[in-house]
Tab-separated table of C-alpha atoms in Angstrom:
chain	number	residue	atom	x	y	z
A	1	MET	CA	23.674	32.858	10.260
A	2	PRO	CA	26.336	30.501	9.014
A	3	ASP	CA	28.140	30.683	12.350
A	4	GLY	CA	25.068	29.956	14.230
A	5	SER	CA	24.216	27.009	12.144
A	6	THR	CA	27.757	25.441	12.649
A	7	THR	CA	27.510	25.751	16.315
A	8	SER	CA	24.053	24.135	16.449
A	9	GLN	CA	25.553	21.284	14.393
A	10	GLU	CA	28.351	21.005	16.731
A	11	ASP	CA	26.129	20.787	19.725
A	12	SER	CA	24.161	18.229	18.114
A	13	ASN	CA	27.115	16.022	17.393
A	14	ASP	CA	28.206	16.317	21.076
A	15	ARG	CA	25.085	14.589	22.284
A	16	ILE	CA	23.370	11.212	21.696
A	17	VAL	CA	20.133	9.685	22.548
A	18	VAL	CA	20.546	6.707	25.135
A	19	ARG	CA	17.602	4.361	25.469
A	20	CYS	CA	17.304	2.153	28.588
A	21	GLY	CA	14.209	0.085	28.388
A	22	PRO	CA	11.305	2.346	27.655
A	23	VAL	CA	13.307	5.581	28.947
A	24	ARG	CA	15.082	7.748	26.533
A	25	LYS	CA	17.559	10.560	27.619
A	26	LEU	CA	19.722	13.019	25.587
A	27	LEU	CA	23.293	12.737	27.005
A	28	ILE	CA	26.727	14.177	26.359
A	29	ARG	CA	28.540	11.852	23.950
A	30	PRO	CA	31.040	9.665	26.028
A	31	ASP	CA	34.682	9.625	24.962
A	32	THR	CA	35.448	6.121	25.966
A	33	TYR	CA	33.564	2.793	26.626
A	34	GLN	CA	34.164	3.171	30.306
A	35	ASP	CA	32.829	6.637	30.363
A	36	ALA	CA	29.705	5.306	28.587
A	37	LEU	CA	29.123	2.646	31.315
A	38	LYS	CA	29.553	5.279	34.078
A	39	LEU	CA	27.339	7.865	32.288
A	40	VAL	CA	24.590	5.466	31.761
A	41	SER	CA	24.599	3.804	35.069
A	42	GLU	CA	24.379	7.285	36.748
A	43	ALA	CA	21.732	8.618	34.305
A	44	PHE	CA	19.544	5.668	34.834
A	45	ILE	CA	20.467	4.804	38.478
A	46	LEU	CA	21.992	1.499	37.721
A	47	PRO	CA	25.217	1.195	39.666
A	48	GLU	CA	24.777	-2.413	40.582
A	49	LEU	CA	24.248	-3.370	36.918
A	50	THR	CA	27.382	-1.784	35.391
A	51	SER	CA	29.098	-5.067	35.135
A	52	GLN	CA	26.257	-6.669	33.177
A	53	MET	CA	25.701	-3.799	30.851
A	54	ALA	CA	26.031	-4.104	27.042
A	55	PHE	CA	25.334	-1.718	24.351
A	56	SER	CA	24.101	-1.722	20.659
A	57	ALA	CA	23.801	1.416	18.620
A	58	LYS	CA	22.118	2.736	15.509
A	59	LEU	CA	24.894	4.496	13.474
A	60	SER	CA	24.947	7.211	10.906
A	61	GLY	CA	27.480	8.218	8.310
A	62	PRO	CA	29.700	5.919	6.219
A	63	ASP	CA	30.378	3.343	8.984
A	64	ALA	CA	26.622	2.395	9.136
A	65	LYS	CA	26.642	0.475	5.858
A	66	HIS	CA	29.947	-1.410	6.583
A	67	SER	CA	28.833	-2.319	10.145
A	68	GLY	CA	25.422	-3.629	8.931
A	69	SER	CA	23.530	-0.834	10.658
A	70	HIS	CA	21.069	-0.112	7.975
A	71	HIS	CA	17.209	-0.508	7.598
A	72	GLY	CA	16.673	0.141	11.302
A	73	GLU	CA	19.345	-2.367	12.555
A	74	PHE	CA	21.464	-1.891	15.587
A	75	THR	CA	25.217	-2.726	15.703
A	76	PRO	CA	26.725	-4.287	18.703
A	77	ILE	CA	29.031	-1.995	20.582
A	78	SER	CA	31.837	-3.204	22.768
A	79	GLU	CA	35.024	-1.691	24.286
A	80	ARG	CA	36.934	-3.121	21.248
A	81	ASN	CA	35.010	-1.201	18.593
A	82	TRP	CA	33.985	2.037	20.685
A	83	ALA	CA	36.778	4.172	19.313
A	84	GLU	CA	35.821	3.208	15.738
A	85	TYR	CA	31.992	3.888	15.980
A	86	LYS	CA	31.719	6.507	18.903
A	87	ASP	CA	31.297	9.529	16.520
A	88	GLN	CA	28.798	7.810	14.355
A	89	ILE	CA	26.382	6.766	17.110
A	90	LYS	CA	22.848	8.386	16.829
A	91	ILE	CA	21.100	6.140	19.340
A	92	LEU	CA	22.881	4.136	22.216
A	93	ARG	CA	20.704	1.268	23.577
A	94	VAL	CA	21.319	-0.708	26.744
A	95	VAL	CA	20.691	-4.224	25.702
A	96	LYS	CA	21.409	-6.257	28.858
A	97	GLN	CA	17.906	-6.821	30.414
A	98	ALA	CA	16.867	-8.063	33.824
A	99	LYS	CA	14.194	-10.945	33.493
A	100	VAL	CA	11.428	-11.950	35.581
A	101	GLU	CA	12.159	-15.223	37.372
A	102	LYS	CA	10.343	-18.304	36.259
A	103	ALA	CA	7.181	-19.212	38.045
A	104	ASP	CA	8.529	-22.572	39.213
A	105	ARG	CA	11.323	-20.867	41.432
A	106	VAL	CA	11.048	-21.668	45.216
A	107	LEU	CA	10.383	-18.574	47.099
A	108	VAL	CA	12.366	-17.963	50.457
A	109	VAL	CA	10.397	-15.632	52.730
A	110	PRO	CA	12.611	-13.889	55.344
A	111	ALA	CA	11.580	-14.084	59.128
A	112	ALA	CA	8.991	-11.570	60.386
A	113	ASP	CA	10.397	-8.186	61.219
A	114	THR	CA	9.405	-6.867	64.614
A	115	THR	CA	11.529	-3.664	64.607
A	116	GLY	CA	9.087	-1.539	62.355
A	117	GLY	CA	10.470	1.490	60.687
A	118	LYS	CA	11.364	2.055	57.029
A	119	ARG	CA	12.264	-0.429	54.347
A	120	THR	CA	14.173	0.238	51.110
A	121	ILE	CA	12.559	-1.084	48.075
A	122	LYS	CA	14.421	-1.458	44.730
A	123	VAL	CA	12.379	-1.867	41.559
A	124	ILE	CA	13.865	-2.928	38.280
A	125	HIS	CA	12.184	-2.963	35.071
A	126	GLU	CA	14.465	-4.393	32.237
A	127	SER	CA	17.685	-2.476	32.737
A	128	TYR	CA	16.125	0.590	34.476
A	129	GLY	CA	16.105	0.691	38.311
A	130	ARG	CA	14.916	3.007	41.124
A	131	LYS	CA	15.033	2.877	44.968
A	132	TYR	CA	12.198	3.917	47.208
A	133	GLU	CA	11.824	4.193	51.005
A	134	ILE	CA	8.589	2.977	52.460
A	135	GLN	CA	7.154	2.532	56.034
A	136	ALA	CA	7.022	-1.159	57.012
A	137	ASP	CA	3.155	-1.170	57.358
A	138	SER	CA	2.457	0.901	54.230
A	139	PRO	CA	1.086	-0.686	51.186
A	140	PHE	CA	3.137	-0.905	47.981
A	141	GLN	CA	0.554	1.105	46.053
A	142	ASP	CA	2.311	4.340	46.208
A	143	VAL	CA	5.751	2.873	45.273
A	144	PHE	CA	4.182	0.963	42.256
A	145	ARG	CA	2.426	4.256	41.181
A	146	ALA	CA	5.676	6.302	41.338
A	147	PHE	CA	7.674	3.700	39.407
A	148	ALA	CA	4.978	3.437	36.640
A	149	LEU	CA	5.308	7.250	36.337
A	150	SER	CA	9.075	7.027	36.163
A	151	VAL	CA	9.068	4.543	33.323
A	152	SER	CA	5.973	6.212	31.561
A	153	ILE	CA	4.052	2.873	31.611
A	154	PRO	CA	0.318	2.705	32.826
A	155	LEU	CA	0.160	1.192	36.316
A	156	GLU	CA	-2.479	-1.139	35.267
A	157	ASP	CA	-0.111	-2.667	32.548
A	158	LEU	CA	2.582	-3.614	35.231
A	159	LYS	CA	2.997	-6.502	37.557
A	160	PHE	CA	5.484	-6.680	40.284
A	161	PHE	CA	7.223	-9.788	41.514
A	162	ASP	CA	9.563	-10.870	44.247
A	163	GLN	CA	11.396	-13.805	42.515
A	164	ALA	CA	8.405	-15.752	41.241
A	165	LYS	CA	5.725	-14.391	43.752
A	166	ALA	CA	3.448	-11.670	42.351
A	167	ILE	CA	3.205	-8.664	44.818
A	168	GLU	CA	-0.161	-6.956	45.129
A	169	PRO	CA	-0.421	-3.117	45.688
A	170	SER	CA	-2.203	-3.866	48.956
A	171	ASP	CA	0.717	-5.940	50.382
A	172	THR	CA	3.088	-4.290	52.794
A	173	PRO	CA	6.746	-5.084	53.687
A	174	SER	CA	5.577	-6.282	57.171
A	175	SER	CA	2.842	-8.559	55.805
A	176	LEU	CA	5.513	-10.219	53.680
A	177	GLY	CA	8.071	-10.483	56.611
A	178	TRP	CA	10.582	-8.416	54.744
A	179	ARG	CA	13.819	-7.025	56.344
A	180	GLN	CA	15.641	-4.000	55.051
A	181	MET	CA	16.504	-3.966	51.232
A	182	THR	CA	14.200	-5.926	48.909
A	183	THR	CA	14.451	-5.933	45.118
A	184	LEU	CA	11.269	-6.301	43.003
A	185	LYS	CA	11.174	-6.839	39.378
A	186	ALA	CA	8.490	-5.215	37.283
A	187	LEU	CA	7.076	-6.862	34.318
A	188	ARG	CA	5.162	-5.060	31.580
A	189	TYR	CA	2.399	-7.740	31.794
A	190	TYR	CA	0.105	-5.881	29.381
A	191	ILE	CA	1.522	-3.890	26.358
A	192	GLN	CA	-0.470	-1.224	24.640
A	193	PHE	CA	0.750	-0.739	20.993
A	194	THR	CA	-0.065	2.464	19.150
A	195	ILE	CA	-0.450	1.592	15.541
A	196	HIS	CA	-0.278	4.153	12.628
A	197	SER	CA	-1.327	3.791	9.093
A	198	MET	CA	0.556	5.662	6.360
A	199	SER	CA	-2.211	8.422	6.214
A	200	GLY	CA	-1.859	9.184	9.867
A	201	GLU	CA	-4.705	7.134	11.340
A	202	LYS	CA	-3.934	5.914	14.946
A	203	LEU	CA	-5.281	2.947	16.954
A	204	CYS	CA	-4.308	1.641	20.338
A	205	LEU	CA	-4.374	-2.165	20.940
A	206	ARG	CA	-3.651	-3.838	24.389
A	207	MET	CA	-2.482	-7.333	24.757
A	208	LYS	CA	-0.673	-9.625	27.069
A	209	HIS	CA	3.170	-9.604	26.998
A	210	ASN	CA	3.356	-13.239	25.866
A	211	SER	CA	0.555	-13.027	23.326
A	212	LEU	CA	1.701	-13.446	19.579
A	213	MET	CA	1.569	-10.390	17.418
A	214	GLY	CA	-0.473	-12.360	14.954
A	215	LYS	CA	-3.475	-11.084	17.016
A	216	VAL	CA	-2.874	-7.570	15.631
A	217	TRP	CA	-2.781	-8.990	12.096
A	218	ASP	CA	-6.125	-10.702	12.595
A	219	PHE	CA	-7.679	-7.522	14.212
A	220	VAL	CA	-6.644	-5.015	11.641
A	221	ALA	CA	-7.367	-7.317	8.732
A	222	SER	CA	-10.880	-7.832	9.973
A	223	ARG	CA	-11.383	-4.080	10.489
A	224	LEU	CA	-10.071	-3.294	6.978
A	225	GLU	CA	-11.788	-6.207	5.433
A	226	ILE	CA	-8.681	-7.526	3.649
A	227	CYS	CA	-6.576	-10.623	3.867
A	228	LYS	CA	-4.212	-10.518	6.668
A	229	ASP	CA	-1.321	-11.839	4.404
A	230	GLU	CA	-1.618	-8.402	2.531
A	231	ILE	CA	-0.511	-6.504	5.771
A	232	ARG	CA	2.930	-5.686	6.835
A	233	PHE	CA	3.825	-4.231	10.243
A	234	TYR	CA	6.932	-2.337	11.127
A	235	ASP	CA	8.311	-1.095	14.407
A	236	GLU	CA	9.625	2.371	15.139
A	237	ASP	CA	12.833	1.847	13.330
A	238	ALA	CA	11.004	0.486	10.183
A	239	CYS	CA	12.120	-3.087	10.900
A	240	ARG	CA	9.470	-5.708	9.779
A	241	ILE	CA	7.645	-7.486	12.507
A	242	SER	CA	6.669	-11.179	12.386
A	243	PRO	CA	3.356	-12.382	13.396
A	244	ASN	CA	5.035	-15.130	15.415
A	245	GLU	CA	6.879	-12.727	17.675
A	246	THR	CA	5.578	-12.091	21.037
A	247	ALA	CA	4.322	-8.596	22.147
A	248	SER	CA	7.148	-8.466	24.721
A	249	ALA	CA	9.891	-9.191	22.160
A	250	VAL	CA	8.557	-6.303	19.876
A	251	TYR	CA	8.347	-3.954	22.928
A	252	ASN	CA	11.791	-4.922	24.326
A	253	ARG	CA	13.397	-4.454	20.944
A	254	ASN	CA	11.947	-1.073	19.988
A	255	GLY	CA	9.041	0.239	22.009
A	256	THR	CA	5.322	0.379	21.301
A	257	ILE	CA	4.902	2.514	18.258
A	258	LEU	CA	4.027	0.541	15.186
A	259	SER	CA	3.197	1.229	11.648
A	260	TYR	CA	1.465	-0.809	8.916
A	261	ALA	CA	1.179	-0.855	5.188
A	262	VAL	CA	-1.109	-2.888	2.923
A	263	ASN	CA	0.432	-4.897	0.025
A	264	GLN	CA	-1.337	-3.606	-2.953
A	265	VAL	CA	-1.155	-5.066	-6.501
A	266	GLY	CA	-1.208	-3.447	-9.775
A	267	GLY	CA	-3.489	-6.076	-11.344
A	268	LYS	CA	-2.978	-7.223	-14.941
A	269	PRO	CA	-1.830	-4.172	-16.687
A	270	VAL	CA	-1.490	-5.462	-20.320
A	271	ILE	CA	0.028	-3.572	-23.302
A	272	TYR	CA	-1.449	-3.847	-26.799
A	273	LEU	CA	0.559	-2.704	-29.970
A	274	PHE	CA	-1.402	-2.031	-33.210
A	275	PRO	CA	0.885	-1.019	-35.954
A	276	PRO	CA	-0.464	-0.066	-39.549
A	277	GLN	CA	1.964	-2.671	-41.003
A	278	PRO	CA	4.188	-5.318	-39.587
A	279	LEU	CA	7.128	-4.046	-37.559
A	280	GLU	CA	9.868	-4.846	-35.025
A	281	ALA	CA	9.275	-2.826	-31.771
A	282	THR	CA	11.134	-2.548	-28.495
A	283	VAL	CA	8.869	-2.001	-25.407
A	284	ARG	CA	10.498	-0.654	-22.148
A	285	LEU	CA	8.421	-0.318	-18.950
A	286	SER	CA	9.950	1.183	-15.701
A	287	LEU	CA	8.506	1.496	-12.215
A	288	GLU	CA	9.129	4.172	-9.684
A	289	PRO	CA	10.326	2.950	-6.221
A	290	SER	CA	6.772	2.995	-4.783
A	291	TRP	CA	6.197	-0.417	-6.569
A	292	LYS	CA	8.139	-3.410	-7.888
A	293	PHE	CA	7.473	-5.923	-10.556
A	294	ASP	CA	5.894	-9.296	-9.372
A	295	VAL	CA	5.459	-11.047	-12.570
A	296	VAL	CA	5.869	-10.435	-16.351
A	297	TYR	CA	5.060	-12.288	-19.486
A	298	PRO	CA	6.612	-13.042	-21.861
A	299	VAL	CA	9.228	-13.579	-19.224
A	300	VAL	CA	12.190	-11.292	-19.368
A	301	THR	CA	14.861	-10.099	-16.932
A	302	ILE	CA	13.689	-7.609	-14.184
A	303	GLN	CA	16.575	-5.081	-14.107
A	304	ASP	CA	17.288	-2.942	-11.024
A	305	GLY	CA	18.263	0.703	-11.338
A	306	PRO	CA	20.813	2.740	-9.294
A	307	GLN	CA	20.593	1.804	-5.659
A	308	SER	CA	17.953	-0.852	-6.636
A	309	LYS	CA	15.248	1.890	-6.564
A	310	TRP	CA	13.840	2.114	-10.027
A	311	GLN	CA	13.056	-1.203	-11.847
A	312	SER	CA	12.542	-1.890	-15.675
A	313	VAL	CA	11.831	-4.586	-17.999
A	314	GLN	CA	12.172	-4.714	-21.862
A	315	TRP	CA	10.573	-6.723	-24.445
A	316	ARG	CA	11.444	-6.951	-28.269
A	317	VAL	CA	8.654	-8.149	-30.432
A	318	ASP	CA	7.416	-8.428	-33.962
A	319	ALA	CA	4.071	-6.727	-34.133
A	320	ALA	CA	1.408	-7.338	-36.538
A	321	PRO	CA	-1.515	-4.985	-37.647
A	322	ASP	CA	-4.149	-7.253	-35.927
A	323	GLY	CA	-2.386	-6.981	-32.558
A	324	ASN	CA	-0.685	-10.324	-32.426
A	325	LEU	CA	2.954	-10.102	-30.938
A	326	ARG	CA	5.878	-12.524	-31.304
A	327	ASP	CA	8.573	-12.288	-28.695
A	328	LYS	CA	11.921	-12.272	-30.557
A	329	ASP	CA	13.913	-13.686	-27.629
A	330	PHE	CA	11.863	-16.851	-26.975
A	331	GLY	CA	9.460	-17.010	-30.167
A	332	VAL	CA	6.307	-16.824	-27.692
A	333	GLU	CA	3.210	-15.473	-29.532
A	334	VAL	CA	0.882	-13.435	-27.461
A	335	THR	CA	-1.813	-10.845	-27.938
A	336	TYR	CA	-0.583	-8.438	-25.255
A	337	LEU	CA	2.464	-7.879	-22.965
A	338	PHE	CA	1.395	-8.682	-19.333
A	339	TRP	CA	2.836	-7.325	-16.023
A	340	GLU	CA	1.950	-6.986	-12.314
A	341	ALA	CA	3.576	-5.137	-9.576
A	342	LYS	CA	3.363	-4.956	-5.762
A	343	THR	CA	3.492	-1.736	-3.713
A	344	VAL	CA	6.489	-1.027	-1.464
A	345	ALA	CA	5.761	0.469	1.889
A	346	ARG	CA	7.563	3.830	2.384
A	347	LEU	CA	6.370	4.654	5.916
A	348	ARG	CA	5.693	8.171	5.602
A	349	ARG	CA	2.920	8.575	8.001
A	350	GLY	CA	0.408	11.339	7.506
A	351	GLU	CA	1.689	12.333	4.086
A	352	MET	CA	-1.153	13.778	2.075
A	353	VAL	CA	-1.320	12.700	-1.827
A	354	ALA	CA	-2.543	15.317	-4.194
A	355	SER	CA	-5.580	13.985	-6.189
A	356	LYS	CA	-3.953	14.546	-9.447
A	357	THR	CA	-0.871	12.476	-8.314
A	358	PHE	CA	-0.685	8.648	-8.466
A	359	ILE	CA	1.625	7.206	-5.928
A	360	PRO	CA	1.105	3.309	-5.756
A	361	GLY	CA	0.264	2.280	-2.147
A	362	GLN	CA	-0.713	5.809	-1.125
A	363	THR	CA	-3.374	7.159	-3.584
A	364	HIS	CA	-6.949	6.470	-2.835
A	365	CYS	CA	-10.306	7.140	-4.013
A	366	GLU	CA	-12.030	10.331	-2.610
A	367	PRO	CA	-15.681	11.437	-2.888
A	368	GLU	CA	-14.629	14.524	-4.956
A	369	ASN	CA	-12.745	12.528	-7.723
A	370	SER	CA	-14.597	9.134	-7.848
A	371	VAL	CA	-17.999	7.458	-8.669
A	372	VAL	CA	-19.775	5.170	-6.247
A	373	LEU	CA	-22.089	2.445	-7.384
A	374	PRO	CA	-23.925	-0.712	-5.945
A	375	VAL	CA	-21.926	-3.723	-6.980
A	376	GLN	CA	-24.710	-5.105	-9.156
A	377	GLU	CA	-24.476	-1.925	-11.256
A	378	ILE	CA	-20.724	-1.941	-11.693
A	379	THR	CA	-20.104	-3.928	-14.815
A	380	GLN	CA	-22.638	-2.024	-16.908
A	381	TYR	CA	-21.155	1.383	-15.836
A	382	LEU	CA	-17.494	0.145	-16.538
A	383	ASP	CA	-18.464	-1.395	-19.832
A	384	ARG	CA	-19.738	2.183	-20.993
A	385	ALA	CA	-16.868	3.905	-19.389
A	386	LEU	CA	-14.157	1.638	-20.934
A	387	ASN	CA	-15.668	1.825	-24.380
A	388	LEU	CA	-15.686	5.655	-24.245
A	389	LEU	CA	-12.068	5.526	-23.155
A	390	GLY	CA	-11.227	3.312	-26.248
A	391	LEU	CA	-11.000	-0.194	-25.172
A	392	HIS	CA	-12.124	-2.696	-27.744
A	393	THR	CA	-14.592	-5.499	-27.001
A	394	SER	CA	-11.949	-8.075	-26.296
A	395	ALA	CA	-9.983	-5.788	-23.838
A	396	ARG	CA	-13.266	-4.680	-22.050
A	397	THR	CA	-14.232	-8.285	-21.553
A	398	ASP	CA	-10.679	-9.079	-20.122
A	399	PHE	CA	-10.891	-6.061	-17.893
A	400	LEU	CA	-14.356	-6.896	-16.380
A	401	THR	CA	-13.747	-10.725	-15.956
A	402	TYR	CA	-10.326	-9.979	-14.285
A	403	TRP	CA	-11.801	-7.669	-11.602
A	404	LEU	CA	-15.403	-8.919	-11.169
A	405	PRO	CA	-14.404	-11.504	-8.391
A	406	ARG	CA	-12.880	-8.664	-6.426
A	407	PHE	CA	-15.870	-6.315	-7.003
A	408	LEU	CA	-18.170	-9.042	-5.599
A	409	GLN	CA	-16.514	-8.993	-2.289
A	410	HIS	CA	-18.043	-5.520	-1.641
A	411	LYS	CA	-21.578	-4.184	-1.561
A	412	TYR	CA	-20.559	-0.844	-3.105
A	413	ILE	CA	-17.719	0.156	-5.243
A	414	ALA	CA	-15.803	3.487	-5.396
A	415	LEU	CA	-13.719	3.930	-8.482
A	416	ARG	CA	-11.791	6.308	-10.561
A	417	PHE	CA	-9.387	6.447	-13.398
A	418	VAL	CA	-6.000	7.986	-13.124
A	419	SER	CA	-4.833	10.643	-15.638
A	420	GLN	CA	-2.274	9.333	-18.172
A	421	GLU	CA	0.212	12.071	-17.009
A	422	ALA	CA	0.069	10.873	-13.381
A	423	TYR	CA	0.324	7.211	-14.471
A	424	GLU	CA	3.151	7.764	-16.685
A	425	ALA	CA	5.141	9.452	-13.833
A	426	ALA	CA	4.652	6.219	-11.756
A	427	ALA	CA	5.265	3.745	-14.557
A	428	PRO	CA	7.070	5.324	-17.641
A	429	LEU	CA	6.605	3.512	-20.899
A	430	ASP	CA	8.909	3.862	-23.829
A	431	VAL	CA	8.260	2.167	-27.304
A	432	SER	CA	10.551	2.300	-30.238
A	433	PRO	CA	9.723	3.048	-32.925
A	434	LYS	CA	7.653	5.952	-31.485
A	435	PRO	CA	3.810	5.305	-31.569
A	436	ASP	CA	1.520	7.861	-33.158
A	437	LEU	CA	-0.774	7.546	-30.106
A	438	VAL	CA	-0.438	5.842	-26.587
A	439	THR	CA	-3.465	5.383	-24.487
A	440	ARG	CA	-3.065	4.139	-20.818
A	441	ILE	CA	-6.146	3.442	-18.802
A	442	PHE	CA	-5.528	2.705	-15.104
A	443	MET	CA	-8.371	2.273	-12.718
A	444	ILE	CA	-8.202	2.372	-8.774
A	445	PHE	CA	-11.060	1.148	-6.763
A	446	GLN	CA	-12.075	0.370	-3.192
A	447	GLY	CA	-14.913	-1.268	-1.368
A	448	VAL	CA	-17.379	1.038	0.419
A	449	THR	CA	-19.621	-0.254	3.243
A	450	ALA	CA	-23.260	0.701	3.855
A	451	ASP	CA	-22.229	2.648	6.911
A	452	GLU	CA	-19.681	4.798	4.978
A	453	LEU	CA	-22.040	5.479	2.195
A	454	ALA	CA	-23.317	8.916	3.465
A	455	ALA	CA	-19.885	10.292	3.019
A	456	TRP	CA	-19.933	9.433	-0.673
A	457	SER	CA	-23.119	11.243	-1.764
A	458	GLU	CA	-21.108	13.440	-4.154
A	459	ALA	CA	-19.540	10.464	-5.895
A	460	GLU	CA	-22.964	8.726	-6.042
A	461	VAL	CA	-24.502	11.740	-7.878
A	462	ARG	CA	-21.414	11.730	-10.256
A	463	ALA	CA	-21.979	8.152	-11.096
A	464	GLN	CA	-25.398	9.153	-12.741
A	465	ASP	CA	-23.543	11.492	-15.120
A	466	ASN	CA	-22.451	10.466	-18.614
A	467	ALA	CA	-19.250	8.591	-18.048
A	468	VAL	CA	-17.851	10.510	-21.120
A	469	PHE	CA	-16.270	12.965	-18.567
A	470	TRP	CA	-13.526	10.276	-17.829
A	471	GLN	CA	-12.100	11.096	-21.226
A	472	SER	CA	-10.985	14.439	-20.135
A	473	VAL	CA	-9.852	13.166	-16.860
A	474	VAL	CA	-7.576	10.418	-18.324
A	475	GLY	CA	-6.715	12.501	-21.375
A	476	THR	CA	-7.690	10.226	-24.344
A	477	ASP	CA	-8.441	10.955	-28.034
A	478	PRO	CA	-11.309	8.810	-29.249
A	479	GLU	CA	-11.110	9.846	-32.906
A	480	LYS	CA	-7.316	8.985	-33.256
A	481	GLN	CA	-7.823	5.504	-31.356
A	482	GLN	CA	-9.975	4.319	-34.260
A	483	ASP	CA	-7.428	5.384	-36.839
A	484	SER	CA	-5.904	2.086	-38.147
A	485	THR	CA	-3.352	4.038	-40.282
A	486	MET	CA	-1.688	5.148	-37.087
A	487	PHE	CA	0.670	3.120	-34.848
A	488	ARG	CA	-1.380	2.873	-31.626
A	489	VAL	CA	-0.374	1.538	-28.196
A	490	LEU	CA	-3.153	0.750	-25.613
A	491	GLU	CA	-2.648	-0.408	-22.170
A	492	TRP	CA	-5.194	-1.082	-19.283
A	493	GLY	CA	-4.779	-2.146	-15.749
A	494	GLY	CA	-5.963	-1.504	-12.253
A	495	MET	CA	-5.522	-1.727	-8.429
A	496	GLU	CA	-7.631	-2.304	-5.437
A	497	VAL	CA	-6.861	0.182	-2.693
A	498	TYR	CA	-7.814	0.079	0.805
A	499	PRO	CA	-9.967	2.718	2.478
A	500	GLU	CA	-8.725	4.938	5.251
A	501	GLY	CA	-10.787	5.914	8.221
A	502	ARG	CA	-11.968	2.614	9.389
A	503	LEU	CA	-9.449	2.253	12.113
A	504	SER	CA	-9.779	5.785	13.382
A	505	ARG	CA	-13.403	5.233	14.088
A	506	LEU	CA	-12.637	2.733	16.801
A	507	SER	CA	-12.035	3.542	20.435
A	508	ALA	CA	-9.273	5.921	20.904
A	509	SER	CA	-8.673	4.730	24.598
A	510	GLY	CA	-7.527	1.234	23.469
A	511	ILE	CA	-8.954	-2.052	22.550
A	512	ASN	CA	-8.136	-5.218	24.570
A	513	LEU	CA	-7.239	-8.130	22.362
A	514	GLU	CA	-7.373	-10.515	25.307
């Protein structure tokens, strides 16, 4: 087995992926830059473009970091640096592209051909080209169809040009007065992007090549019923896409596969300290890499951990039995420690998250673990539940007034509380001296439409039960929470999450944004 594994690894290292426009091929790794030019021109039938060809590459190994090839970036490759990078190349991309001539170019039409016979047609799309023979009186339809198949682009998305003149499928070489060899340039006039959510949903959107990607933002935001500023789109190499880019710029750079993630906020988690007598305490809060601090108060330095993955903050306070805190660094007096965080996209499409796990940005409400109520009933239900979970009157009031404006944006609300064990794994809290009791309450919720309500019948029934069951879900101890002789720490917070499934119910065949 070890021998076979080594051989397989060697075979893998001997080959690289070469991408020329929309076409990818697995080719033998060239030894020299000139070998690369020759190999690519032969593999993609581009002999006449060899002198214009240039490369960029995605690298692996130690050279990737030093060259700037990280986070999906490509490194320019030339004859000068080929020897340095050739063994690190994972994907070699042809970056010299043939462009369609501007519409104001003057077209010179050859004199009419009276000899009949065959004509040679060369068709170029970006840096990819093919030659075809066609009878002088035959329409171009078969050539266009064959070329569309060769580049794996739907024929209806392509338009063909002779310089600035658009050529129709019904045109013939004779009708255009062409002699011998003619070069056409194919433009992907319409581009169909396949958009994936992190949970594996898929949607196809079709748009003109010169349309701005902001149209995709607008459409997806309207379907998810969220602000478009909260959405981030990424190309196939996990590079951020700008709404001000054109569809063709995104397509030419990295194809038609996109991913999106929603920027979710851990809203107003606040930490209370109730010692039995005055004491000096240190409170350290860390965040796992799925989310990062956005704001903290009292203001302290946000510290990055190894490789800038985990973050942490630390407060030093004088704590009084009534809950008042005095920050020892700046002298600020507060009743709680405040923080908020935003989720970080991890681009792991289709990854299922266990119901007992809390991963910010990926965890959602489900019918089997949540309750669903009409928005007009949500405050009464939450007041009962939060009281049972140990929140005092002031904390319950702050909780409800903070989230009420977000609740009122929906007709129905699905919500659930995260277990302290799962929450602690995502946001470890360390208080010194060690408290006798730590209670951490974190709610996630999402809007539910009337059309979706039928799928939430189990959660609607659960909402009629006594909310006391949340005590066992979260893991609270109501008796100890009332014991003023103990050093108690209490935290509450929440996050609005965005429902899965709304995109997948749309037409799978593609939606035209034009």
